[in-house]
Short mmCIF file of N, CA and C in Angstrom, two decimals:
data_model
loop_
_atom_site.label_atom_id
_atom_site.label_comp_id
_atom_site.label_asym_id
_atom_site.label_seq_id
_atom_site.Cartn_x
_atom_site.Cartn_y
_atom_site.Cartn_z
N MET A 1 30.69 87.77 2.56
CA MET A 1 29.69 87.25 3.47
C MET A 1 28.74 86.35 2.69
N LYS A 2 28.52 85.19 3.21
CA LYS A 2 27.68 84.19 2.55
C LYS A 2 26.20 84.47 2.86
N PRO A 3 25.34 84.49 1.82
CA PRO A 3 23.92 84.74 2.08
C PRO A 3 23.29 83.58 2.84
N SER A 4 22.37 83.91 3.73
CA SER A 4 21.71 82.88 4.53
C SER A 4 20.66 82.16 3.69
N PHE A 5 20.18 81.06 4.24
CA PHE A 5 19.16 80.27 3.57
C PHE A 5 17.89 81.08 3.36
N SER A 6 17.51 81.89 4.37
CA SER A 6 16.28 82.67 4.23
C SER A 6 16.44 83.78 3.19
N ASP A 7 17.65 84.37 3.08
CA ASP A 7 17.89 85.37 2.04
C ASP A 7 17.77 84.74 0.66
N LEU A 8 18.36 83.57 0.51
CA LEU A 8 18.29 82.86 -0.76
C LEU A 8 16.84 82.49 -1.09
N THR A 9 16.12 82.02 -0.08
CA THR A 9 14.71 81.66 -0.28
C THR A 9 13.90 82.89 -0.68
N MET A 10 14.15 84.03 -0.02
CA MET A 10 13.43 85.26 -0.38
C MET A 10 13.69 85.64 -1.84
N TRP A 11 14.92 85.56 -2.25
CA TRP A 11 15.25 85.91 -3.63
C TRP A 11 14.61 84.95 -4.63
N ILE A 12 14.67 83.68 -4.33
CA ILE A 12 14.09 82.68 -5.24
C ILE A 12 12.57 82.88 -5.36
N ILE A 13 11.91 83.05 -4.22
CA ILE A 13 10.45 83.27 -4.25
C ILE A 13 10.12 84.57 -4.96
N SER A 14 10.86 85.62 -4.70
CA SER A 14 10.62 86.91 -5.35
C SER A 14 10.77 86.80 -6.87
N ILE A 15 11.83 86.15 -7.28
CA ILE A 15 12.05 85.98 -8.72
C ILE A 15 10.93 85.16 -9.35
N CYS A 16 10.52 84.07 -8.68
CA CYS A 16 9.43 83.23 -9.21
C CYS A 16 8.12 84.01 -9.29
N VAL A 17 7.82 84.79 -8.27
CA VAL A 17 6.58 85.58 -8.28
C VAL A 17 6.60 86.59 -9.42
N PHE A 18 7.70 87.30 -9.58
CA PHE A 18 7.74 88.31 -10.61
C PHE A 18 7.83 87.72 -12.02
N ILE A 19 8.40 86.54 -12.15
CA ILE A 19 8.34 85.83 -13.44
C ILE A 19 6.89 85.44 -13.74
N ALA A 20 6.18 84.95 -12.72
CA ALA A 20 4.78 84.58 -12.91
C ALA A 20 3.94 85.80 -13.29
N VAL A 21 4.20 86.95 -12.67
CA VAL A 21 3.49 88.18 -13.02
C VAL A 21 3.78 88.55 -14.47
N PHE A 22 5.04 88.47 -14.86
CA PHE A 22 5.43 88.80 -16.23
C PHE A 22 4.76 87.84 -17.23
N ILE A 23 4.72 86.56 -16.91
CA ILE A 23 4.07 85.58 -17.79
C ILE A 23 2.59 85.87 -17.91
N CYS A 24 1.94 86.22 -16.81
CA CYS A 24 0.52 86.58 -16.86
C CYS A 24 0.28 87.78 -17.76
N ILE A 25 1.15 88.78 -17.64
CA ILE A 25 1.01 89.97 -18.50
C ILE A 25 1.19 89.59 -19.96
N LEU A 26 2.23 88.81 -20.27
CA LEU A 26 2.47 88.41 -21.65
C LEU A 26 1.30 87.60 -22.23
N CYS A 27 0.84 86.61 -21.46
CA CYS A 27 -0.26 85.76 -21.95
C CYS A 27 -1.53 86.57 -22.15
N ASN A 28 -1.85 87.42 -21.21
CA ASN A 28 -3.07 88.20 -21.32
C ASN A 28 -3.01 89.15 -22.51
N MET A 29 -1.89 89.81 -22.70
CA MET A 29 -1.75 90.73 -23.83
C MET A 29 -1.72 89.97 -25.16
N ALA A 30 -1.14 88.79 -25.17
CA ALA A 30 -1.08 88.02 -26.41
C ALA A 30 -2.45 87.51 -26.84
N PHE A 31 -3.28 87.14 -25.87
CA PHE A 31 -4.58 86.56 -26.21
C PHE A 31 -5.70 87.58 -26.33
N THR A 32 -5.70 88.61 -25.50
CA THR A 32 -6.86 89.51 -25.48
C THR A 32 -6.53 90.96 -25.79
N ASN A 33 -5.28 91.35 -25.71
CA ASN A 33 -4.87 92.75 -25.89
C ASN A 33 -5.55 93.71 -24.92
N THR A 34 -6.06 93.20 -23.82
CA THR A 34 -6.66 94.03 -22.77
C THR A 34 -6.13 93.56 -21.42
N ILE A 35 -6.55 94.27 -20.38
CA ILE A 35 -6.14 93.86 -19.03
C ILE A 35 -6.91 92.61 -18.62
N GLY A 36 -8.20 92.56 -18.81
CA GLY A 36 -9.03 91.38 -18.57
C GLY A 36 -8.74 90.65 -17.27
N TRP A 37 -8.44 89.37 -17.39
CA TRP A 37 -8.25 88.51 -16.23
C TRP A 37 -6.92 88.72 -15.56
N LEU A 38 -6.04 89.48 -16.14
CA LEU A 38 -4.70 89.71 -15.65
C LEU A 38 -4.66 90.17 -14.19
N VAL A 39 -5.61 90.98 -13.80
CA VAL A 39 -5.57 91.57 -12.46
C VAL A 39 -5.74 90.52 -11.37
N TYR A 40 -6.52 89.48 -11.62
CA TYR A 40 -6.72 88.43 -10.59
C TYR A 40 -5.42 87.76 -10.18
N PRO A 41 -4.68 87.15 -11.10
CA PRO A 41 -3.44 86.49 -10.65
C PRO A 41 -2.37 87.47 -10.20
N VAL A 42 -2.28 88.63 -10.85
CA VAL A 42 -1.24 89.59 -10.48
C VAL A 42 -1.48 90.12 -9.07
N CYS A 43 -2.71 90.52 -8.77
CA CYS A 43 -3.03 91.01 -7.41
C CYS A 43 -2.82 89.89 -6.38
N SER A 44 -3.20 88.69 -6.72
CA SER A 44 -3.04 87.57 -5.80
C SER A 44 -1.58 87.25 -5.55
N LEU A 45 -0.78 87.24 -6.61
CA LEU A 45 0.65 86.97 -6.46
C LEU A 45 1.35 88.04 -5.62
N ILE A 46 1.04 89.29 -5.89
CA ILE A 46 1.67 90.38 -5.14
C ILE A 46 1.21 90.36 -3.68
N PHE A 47 -0.07 90.11 -3.46
CA PHE A 47 -0.61 90.03 -2.10
C PHE A 47 0.08 88.90 -1.32
N GLY A 48 0.19 87.73 -1.94
CA GLY A 48 0.86 86.61 -1.30
C GLY A 48 2.33 86.90 -1.03
N TRP A 49 2.98 87.55 -1.97
CA TRP A 49 4.39 87.91 -1.80
C TRP A 49 4.57 88.88 -0.64
N LEU A 50 3.70 89.88 -0.56
CA LEU A 50 3.77 90.86 0.53
C LEU A 50 3.56 90.22 1.90
N VAL A 51 2.72 89.20 1.96
CA VAL A 51 2.47 88.51 3.23
C VAL A 51 3.62 87.58 3.59
N LEU A 52 4.20 86.93 2.62
CA LEU A 52 5.25 85.94 2.88
C LEU A 52 6.62 86.54 3.18
N MET A 53 6.96 87.63 2.55
CA MET A 53 8.31 88.20 2.70
C MET A 53 8.67 88.59 4.14
N PRO A 54 7.80 89.24 4.90
CA PRO A 54 8.20 89.56 6.29
C PRO A 54 8.49 88.32 7.13
N ILE A 55 7.76 87.24 6.88
CA ILE A 55 8.01 86.00 7.63
C ILE A 55 9.39 85.44 7.28
N LEU A 56 9.74 85.47 6.01
CA LEU A 56 11.05 84.97 5.60
C LEU A 56 12.19 85.88 6.08
N TYR A 57 11.95 87.18 6.07
CA TYR A 57 13.01 88.12 6.43
C TYR A 57 13.20 88.28 7.94
N TYR A 58 12.07 88.42 8.65
CA TYR A 58 12.15 88.69 10.09
C TYR A 58 11.88 87.47 10.96
N LYS A 59 11.60 86.34 10.36
CA LYS A 59 11.28 85.10 11.09
C LYS A 59 10.05 85.29 11.98
N LYS A 60 10.16 85.03 13.29
CA LYS A 60 9.00 85.11 14.19
C LYS A 60 8.42 86.52 14.28
N ARG A 61 9.28 87.53 14.27
CA ARG A 61 8.79 88.91 14.31
C ARG A 61 8.01 89.26 13.05
N GLY A 62 8.30 88.57 11.98
CA GLY A 62 7.63 88.84 10.71
C GLY A 62 6.18 88.40 10.67
N ILE A 63 5.79 87.50 11.55
CA ILE A 63 4.40 87.04 11.57
C ILE A 63 3.48 88.21 11.90
N LYS A 64 3.86 89.01 12.87
CA LYS A 64 3.04 90.17 13.24
C LYS A 64 2.94 91.16 12.07
N ILE A 65 4.05 91.37 11.37
CA ILE A 65 4.04 92.26 10.21
C ILE A 65 3.16 91.68 9.11
N SER A 66 3.27 90.39 8.87
CA SER A 66 2.44 89.75 7.85
C SER A 66 0.96 89.85 8.19
N PHE A 67 0.63 89.63 9.47
CA PHE A 67 -0.76 89.78 9.89
C PHE A 67 -1.24 91.21 9.72
N ALA A 68 -0.37 92.18 9.99
CA ALA A 68 -0.75 93.58 9.78
C ALA A 68 -0.99 93.87 8.30
N ILE A 69 -0.17 93.28 7.44
CA ILE A 69 -0.36 93.45 6.00
C ILE A 69 -1.68 92.82 5.56
N ILE A 70 -1.98 91.64 6.07
CA ILE A 70 -3.26 90.99 5.75
C ILE A 70 -4.41 91.87 6.21
N THR A 71 -4.31 92.38 7.44
CA THR A 71 -5.37 93.22 7.99
C THR A 71 -5.57 94.47 7.14
N ALA A 72 -4.49 95.08 6.70
CA ALA A 72 -4.58 96.32 5.94
C ALA A 72 -5.01 96.11 4.49
N LEU A 73 -4.62 94.99 3.89
CA LEU A 73 -4.81 94.84 2.45
C LEU A 73 -5.93 93.90 2.01
N VAL A 74 -6.49 93.11 2.91
CA VAL A 74 -7.48 92.13 2.46
C VAL A 74 -8.74 92.81 1.94
N MET A 75 -9.20 93.87 2.59
CA MET A 75 -10.40 94.57 2.12
C MET A 75 -10.18 95.24 0.75
N PRO A 76 -9.08 96.01 0.58
CA PRO A 76 -8.85 96.56 -0.76
C PRO A 76 -8.69 95.48 -1.84
N PHE A 77 -8.03 94.38 -1.48
CA PHE A 77 -7.87 93.27 -2.42
C PHE A 77 -9.23 92.72 -2.85
N LEU A 78 -10.10 92.48 -1.88
CA LEU A 78 -11.44 91.97 -2.19
C LEU A 78 -12.26 92.98 -2.98
N LEU A 79 -12.08 94.26 -2.68
CA LEU A 79 -12.81 95.30 -3.43
C LEU A 79 -12.37 95.32 -4.89
N VAL A 80 -11.07 95.19 -5.13
CA VAL A 80 -10.57 95.14 -6.51
C VAL A 80 -11.16 93.94 -7.24
N ILE A 81 -11.16 92.78 -6.60
CA ILE A 81 -11.72 91.58 -7.22
C ILE A 81 -13.21 91.76 -7.48
N ASP A 82 -13.93 92.36 -6.54
CA ASP A 82 -15.37 92.59 -6.71
C ASP A 82 -15.65 93.55 -7.86
N GLN A 83 -14.85 94.60 -7.97
CA GLN A 83 -15.06 95.58 -9.03
C GLN A 83 -14.78 94.99 -10.41
N LEU A 84 -13.83 94.09 -10.48
CA LEU A 84 -13.50 93.48 -11.77
C LEU A 84 -14.47 92.37 -12.16
N ASP A 85 -15.17 91.84 -11.16
CA ASP A 85 -16.10 90.74 -11.41
C ASP A 85 -17.20 91.18 -12.35
N GLY A 86 -17.75 92.37 -12.16
CA GLY A 86 -18.76 92.90 -13.06
C GLY A 86 -20.14 92.31 -12.88
N GLY A 87 -20.26 91.23 -12.17
CA GLY A 87 -21.55 90.59 -11.97
C GLY A 87 -22.19 91.04 -10.67
N VAL A 88 -22.61 90.07 -9.91
CA VAL A 88 -23.26 90.32 -8.63
C VAL A 88 -22.23 90.89 -7.65
N SER A 89 -22.62 91.96 -6.96
CA SER A 89 -21.73 92.55 -5.97
C SER A 89 -21.79 91.74 -4.68
N TRP A 90 -20.67 91.19 -4.27
CA TRP A 90 -20.60 90.38 -3.06
C TRP A 90 -19.70 90.99 -2.00
N PHE A 91 -19.05 92.12 -2.33
CA PHE A 91 -18.08 92.70 -1.41
C PHE A 91 -18.71 93.12 -0.09
N LEU A 92 -19.77 93.93 -0.14
CA LEU A 92 -20.39 94.40 1.10
C LEU A 92 -21.17 93.32 1.85
N PRO A 93 -22.01 92.54 1.17
CA PRO A 93 -22.79 91.57 1.96
C PRO A 93 -22.00 90.37 2.47
N ILE A 94 -20.96 89.96 1.75
CA ILE A 94 -20.23 88.76 2.16
C ILE A 94 -18.75 89.07 2.44
N GLY A 95 -18.09 89.76 1.54
CA GLY A 95 -16.64 89.97 1.66
C GLY A 95 -16.21 90.71 2.91
N VAL A 96 -16.88 91.82 3.21
CA VAL A 96 -16.49 92.62 4.39
C VAL A 96 -16.73 91.86 5.69
N PRO A 97 -17.96 91.32 5.93
CA PRO A 97 -18.15 90.65 7.22
C PRO A 97 -17.32 89.38 7.39
N VAL A 98 -17.16 88.59 6.34
CA VAL A 98 -16.39 87.35 6.46
C VAL A 98 -14.91 87.67 6.68
N SER A 99 -14.37 88.63 5.93
CA SER A 99 -12.96 88.96 6.12
C SER A 99 -12.73 89.64 7.47
N ALA A 100 -13.64 90.47 7.92
CA ALA A 100 -13.50 91.09 9.25
C ALA A 100 -13.53 90.02 10.35
N THR A 101 -14.44 89.06 10.20
CA THR A 101 -14.51 87.96 11.17
C THR A 101 -13.21 87.15 11.15
N GLY A 102 -12.71 86.87 9.96
CA GLY A 102 -11.45 86.12 9.84
C GLY A 102 -10.27 86.88 10.41
N ILE A 103 -10.23 88.19 10.22
CA ILE A 103 -9.13 88.99 10.75
C ILE A 103 -9.17 89.00 12.28
N VAL A 104 -10.35 89.17 12.85
CA VAL A 104 -10.48 89.14 14.31
C VAL A 104 -10.04 87.77 14.84
N PHE A 105 -10.49 86.70 14.19
CA PHE A 105 -10.10 85.35 14.59
C PHE A 105 -8.59 85.18 14.51
N MET A 106 -7.99 85.65 13.42
CA MET A 106 -6.55 85.53 13.22
C MET A 106 -5.78 86.22 14.35
N TRP A 107 -6.19 87.42 14.73
CA TRP A 107 -5.49 88.15 15.79
C TRP A 107 -5.73 87.52 17.16
N ILE A 108 -6.92 86.98 17.40
CA ILE A 108 -7.17 86.29 18.67
C ILE A 108 -6.28 85.07 18.79
N ILE A 109 -6.20 84.28 17.73
CA ILE A 109 -5.34 83.09 17.74
C ILE A 109 -3.88 83.50 17.93
N TYR A 110 -3.46 84.55 17.25
CA TYR A 110 -2.09 85.06 17.42
C TYR A 110 -1.84 85.43 18.88
N GLY A 111 -2.80 86.13 19.49
CA GLY A 111 -2.68 86.51 20.89
C GLY A 111 -2.60 85.30 21.81
N LEU A 112 -3.38 84.27 21.50
CA LEU A 112 -3.34 83.05 22.31
C LEU A 112 -1.99 82.33 22.19
N LEU A 113 -1.45 82.32 20.99
CA LEU A 113 -0.21 81.59 20.76
C LEU A 113 1.04 82.36 21.21
N ILE A 114 0.96 83.68 21.23
CA ILE A 114 2.14 84.47 21.56
C ILE A 114 2.35 84.59 23.07
N LYS A 115 1.28 84.54 23.85
CA LYS A 115 1.39 84.64 25.31
C LYS A 115 1.59 83.25 25.89
N PRO A 116 2.56 83.10 26.79
CA PRO A 116 2.79 81.77 27.38
C PRO A 116 1.66 81.37 28.33
N ARG A 117 1.01 80.31 27.98
CA ARG A 117 -0.06 79.72 28.79
C ARG A 117 0.11 78.21 28.76
N SER A 118 -0.81 77.57 29.40
CA SER A 118 -0.84 76.12 29.34
C SER A 118 -1.16 75.70 27.90
N ILE A 119 -0.43 74.72 27.41
CA ILE A 119 -0.67 74.23 26.06
C ILE A 119 -2.08 73.67 25.92
N TRP A 120 -2.59 73.09 27.00
CA TRP A 120 -3.93 72.50 26.95
C TRP A 120 -4.99 73.58 26.81
N PHE A 121 -4.80 74.70 27.50
CA PHE A 121 -5.75 75.81 27.37
C PHE A 121 -5.70 76.39 25.97
N THR A 122 -4.50 76.55 25.43
CA THR A 122 -4.35 77.15 24.11
C THR A 122 -5.00 76.27 23.04
N VAL A 123 -4.72 74.96 23.08
CA VAL A 123 -5.31 74.04 22.10
C VAL A 123 -6.83 74.04 22.24
N LEU A 124 -7.31 74.00 23.45
CA LEU A 124 -8.75 74.02 23.72
C LEU A 124 -9.38 75.28 23.15
N ALA A 125 -8.78 76.42 23.41
CA ALA A 125 -9.32 77.69 22.94
C ALA A 125 -9.31 77.78 21.41
N VAL A 126 -8.23 77.35 20.79
CA VAL A 126 -8.14 77.41 19.32
C VAL A 126 -9.20 76.52 18.68
N ILE A 127 -9.36 75.32 19.19
CA ILE A 127 -10.35 74.41 18.61
C ILE A 127 -11.76 74.94 18.82
N PHE A 128 -12.06 75.40 20.00
CA PHE A 128 -13.39 75.93 20.28
C PHE A 128 -13.69 77.17 19.45
N LEU A 129 -12.72 78.09 19.35
CA LEU A 129 -12.92 79.29 18.54
C LEU A 129 -13.06 78.98 17.06
N SER A 130 -12.42 77.91 16.59
CA SER A 130 -12.58 77.50 15.19
C SER A 130 -14.02 77.10 14.90
N GLY A 131 -14.65 76.40 15.84
CA GLY A 131 -16.05 76.05 15.68
C GLY A 131 -16.94 77.28 15.66
N LEU A 132 -16.65 78.25 16.53
CA LEU A 132 -17.42 79.49 16.54
C LEU A 132 -17.23 80.28 15.25
N LEU A 133 -16.01 80.29 14.74
CA LEU A 133 -15.74 80.97 13.47
C LEU A 133 -16.56 80.36 12.35
N CYS A 134 -16.64 79.05 12.34
CA CYS A 134 -17.41 78.35 11.32
C CYS A 134 -18.89 78.76 11.38
N ILE A 135 -19.44 78.84 12.58
CA ILE A 135 -20.84 79.26 12.74
C ILE A 135 -21.02 80.70 12.27
N CYS A 136 -20.11 81.58 12.66
CA CYS A 136 -20.21 83.00 12.26
C CYS A 136 -20.19 83.16 10.74
N ILE A 137 -19.25 82.50 10.09
CA ILE A 137 -19.14 82.62 8.64
C ILE A 137 -20.37 82.03 7.96
N ASP A 138 -20.85 80.91 8.45
CA ASP A 138 -22.05 80.29 7.89
C ASP A 138 -23.26 81.22 8.03
N MET A 139 -23.39 81.85 9.18
CA MET A 139 -24.52 82.78 9.38
C MET A 139 -24.41 83.99 8.46
N ILE A 140 -23.20 84.51 8.28
CA ILE A 140 -23.01 85.66 7.39
C ILE A 140 -23.39 85.30 5.96
N VAL A 141 -22.90 84.16 5.48
CA VAL A 141 -23.17 83.74 4.10
C VAL A 141 -24.65 83.44 3.91
N LYS A 142 -25.26 82.72 4.85
CA LYS A 142 -26.68 82.41 4.72
C LYS A 142 -27.54 83.66 4.78
N ASN A 143 -27.16 84.63 5.61
CA ASN A 143 -27.90 85.88 5.69
C ASN A 143 -27.77 86.67 4.39
N ALA A 144 -26.57 86.70 3.82
CA ALA A 144 -26.34 87.45 2.58
C ALA A 144 -27.04 86.81 1.39
N LEU A 145 -27.05 85.48 1.36
CA LEU A 145 -27.66 84.79 0.23
C LEU A 145 -29.14 84.53 0.43
N GLY A 146 -29.60 84.63 1.67
CA GLY A 146 -31.00 84.40 1.97
C GLY A 146 -31.41 82.95 1.82
N GLU A 147 -30.49 82.06 2.06
CA GLU A 147 -30.78 80.64 1.92
C GLU A 147 -30.66 79.95 3.27
N GLY A 148 -31.42 78.87 3.41
CA GLY A 148 -31.33 78.07 4.62
C GLY A 148 -30.19 77.09 4.52
N GLY A 149 -30.42 76.02 3.83
CA GLY A 149 -29.38 75.02 3.62
C GLY A 149 -29.13 74.15 4.82
N PHE A 150 -28.28 73.19 4.62
CA PHE A 150 -27.94 72.24 5.67
C PHE A 150 -27.04 72.93 6.70
N PRO A 151 -27.25 72.69 7.98
CA PRO A 151 -26.46 73.39 9.02
C PRO A 151 -25.07 72.79 9.24
N TRP A 152 -24.24 72.84 8.22
CA TRP A 152 -22.90 72.27 8.34
C TRP A 152 -22.11 72.91 9.47
N SER A 153 -22.28 74.20 9.64
CA SER A 153 -21.48 74.89 10.65
C SER A 153 -21.78 74.38 12.05
N TYR A 154 -23.02 74.05 12.32
CA TYR A 154 -23.36 73.54 13.65
C TYR A 154 -22.79 72.14 13.87
N ILE A 155 -22.73 71.38 12.81
CA ILE A 155 -22.12 70.05 12.91
C ILE A 155 -20.62 70.20 13.18
N VAL A 156 -19.97 71.09 12.45
CA VAL A 156 -18.54 71.34 12.65
C VAL A 156 -18.29 71.88 14.06
N ALA A 157 -19.13 72.82 14.50
CA ALA A 157 -18.97 73.39 15.85
C ALA A 157 -19.19 72.32 16.92
N SER A 158 -20.14 71.43 16.69
CA SER A 158 -20.37 70.35 17.66
C SER A 158 -19.17 69.41 17.73
N ILE A 159 -18.63 69.07 16.58
CA ILE A 159 -17.46 68.19 16.54
C ILE A 159 -16.26 68.86 17.19
N THR A 160 -16.03 70.13 16.89
CA THR A 160 -14.89 70.82 17.49
C THR A 160 -15.09 71.00 19.00
N SER A 161 -16.31 71.24 19.43
CA SER A 161 -16.57 71.36 20.87
C SER A 161 -16.33 70.03 21.57
N PHE A 162 -16.79 68.95 20.96
CA PHE A 162 -16.54 67.62 21.52
C PHE A 162 -15.03 67.35 21.59
N LEU A 163 -14.33 67.68 20.52
CA LEU A 163 -12.88 67.49 20.48
C LEU A 163 -12.20 68.34 21.56
N ALA A 164 -12.68 69.57 21.75
CA ALA A 164 -12.11 70.44 22.79
C ALA A 164 -12.34 69.84 24.18
N ILE A 165 -13.50 69.26 24.41
CA ILE A 165 -13.80 68.63 25.70
C ILE A 165 -12.89 67.43 25.93
N VAL A 166 -12.72 66.60 24.90
CA VAL A 166 -11.86 65.43 25.02
C VAL A 166 -10.42 65.86 25.30
N ILE A 167 -9.95 66.87 24.60
CA ILE A 167 -8.58 67.34 24.81
C ILE A 167 -8.42 67.94 26.21
N SER A 168 -9.43 68.67 26.68
CA SER A 168 -9.32 69.24 28.03
C SER A 168 -9.30 68.14 29.09
N ILE A 169 -10.08 67.09 28.91
CA ILE A 169 -10.06 65.97 29.86
C ILE A 169 -8.69 65.28 29.82
N PHE A 170 -8.17 65.07 28.61
CA PHE A 170 -6.85 64.47 28.45
C PHE A 170 -5.79 65.34 29.12
N GLY A 171 -5.86 66.65 28.92
CA GLY A 171 -4.91 67.57 29.54
C GLY A 171 -5.00 67.55 31.05
N PHE A 172 -6.23 67.48 31.59
CA PHE A 172 -6.43 67.41 33.03
C PHE A 172 -5.81 66.14 33.60
N VAL A 173 -6.03 65.02 32.93
CA VAL A 173 -5.47 63.73 33.38
C VAL A 173 -3.94 63.78 33.32
N MET A 174 -3.39 64.30 32.25
CA MET A 174 -1.93 64.38 32.12
C MET A 174 -1.33 65.29 33.19
N LYS A 175 -1.99 66.40 33.48
CA LYS A 175 -1.50 67.31 34.51
C LYS A 175 -1.56 66.66 35.88
N LYS A 176 -2.63 65.93 36.15
CA LYS A 176 -2.78 65.24 37.43
C LYS A 176 -1.70 64.17 37.58
N ARG A 177 -1.42 63.44 36.51
CA ARG A 177 -0.38 62.40 36.55
C ARG A 177 0.99 63.01 36.81
N SER A 178 1.26 64.14 36.16
CA SER A 178 2.58 64.77 36.34
C SER A 178 2.74 65.30 37.76
N LEU A 179 1.65 65.73 38.38
CA LEU A 179 1.71 66.18 39.77
C LEU A 179 1.93 65.02 40.72
N GLN A 180 1.35 63.85 40.40
CA GLN A 180 1.48 62.68 41.25
C GLN A 180 2.88 62.09 41.20
N THR A 181 3.55 62.19 40.06
CA THR A 181 4.88 61.61 39.92
C THR A 181 5.97 62.49 40.52
N GLU A 182 5.65 63.72 40.86
CA GLU A 182 6.67 64.63 41.43
C GLU A 182 6.97 64.33 42.85
#
């Protein structure tokens, strides 16, 4: 039986990831004789591999599995990175709320894309929600850091809202035209 393209891709990516992990271990041990920075690339490579493999193996069904892996592992991953940082603790004030917001956004977008609806509604919702996500993340970061700063998120949200309005008008016109030609 001949292996499929996705099986071959999975094997190639797996081998490359584990070679990269091995190289990180060798380099870190050769230069410092401690664990040191080794955990950052190794955890990142394994996390990325765990997210990518279900998509390659199960195709469309694998997206849900990959999202579940992201949901389950992003907080522990960030906690490990925060603990190794040794400096300012950012996990609770920034890492948890931003990643929770991103996870909720990811699942909402997945829900919008998986259910059959009008393409115009889906595009409109994704663009509009992206602007809201930007505002939420900006507010979380500014609250955690206690800084004002330039309101980039409101500019992005305004642009995405304008884009959503233009796309909805375009979709309405296209739908009206298709009804007239029938």
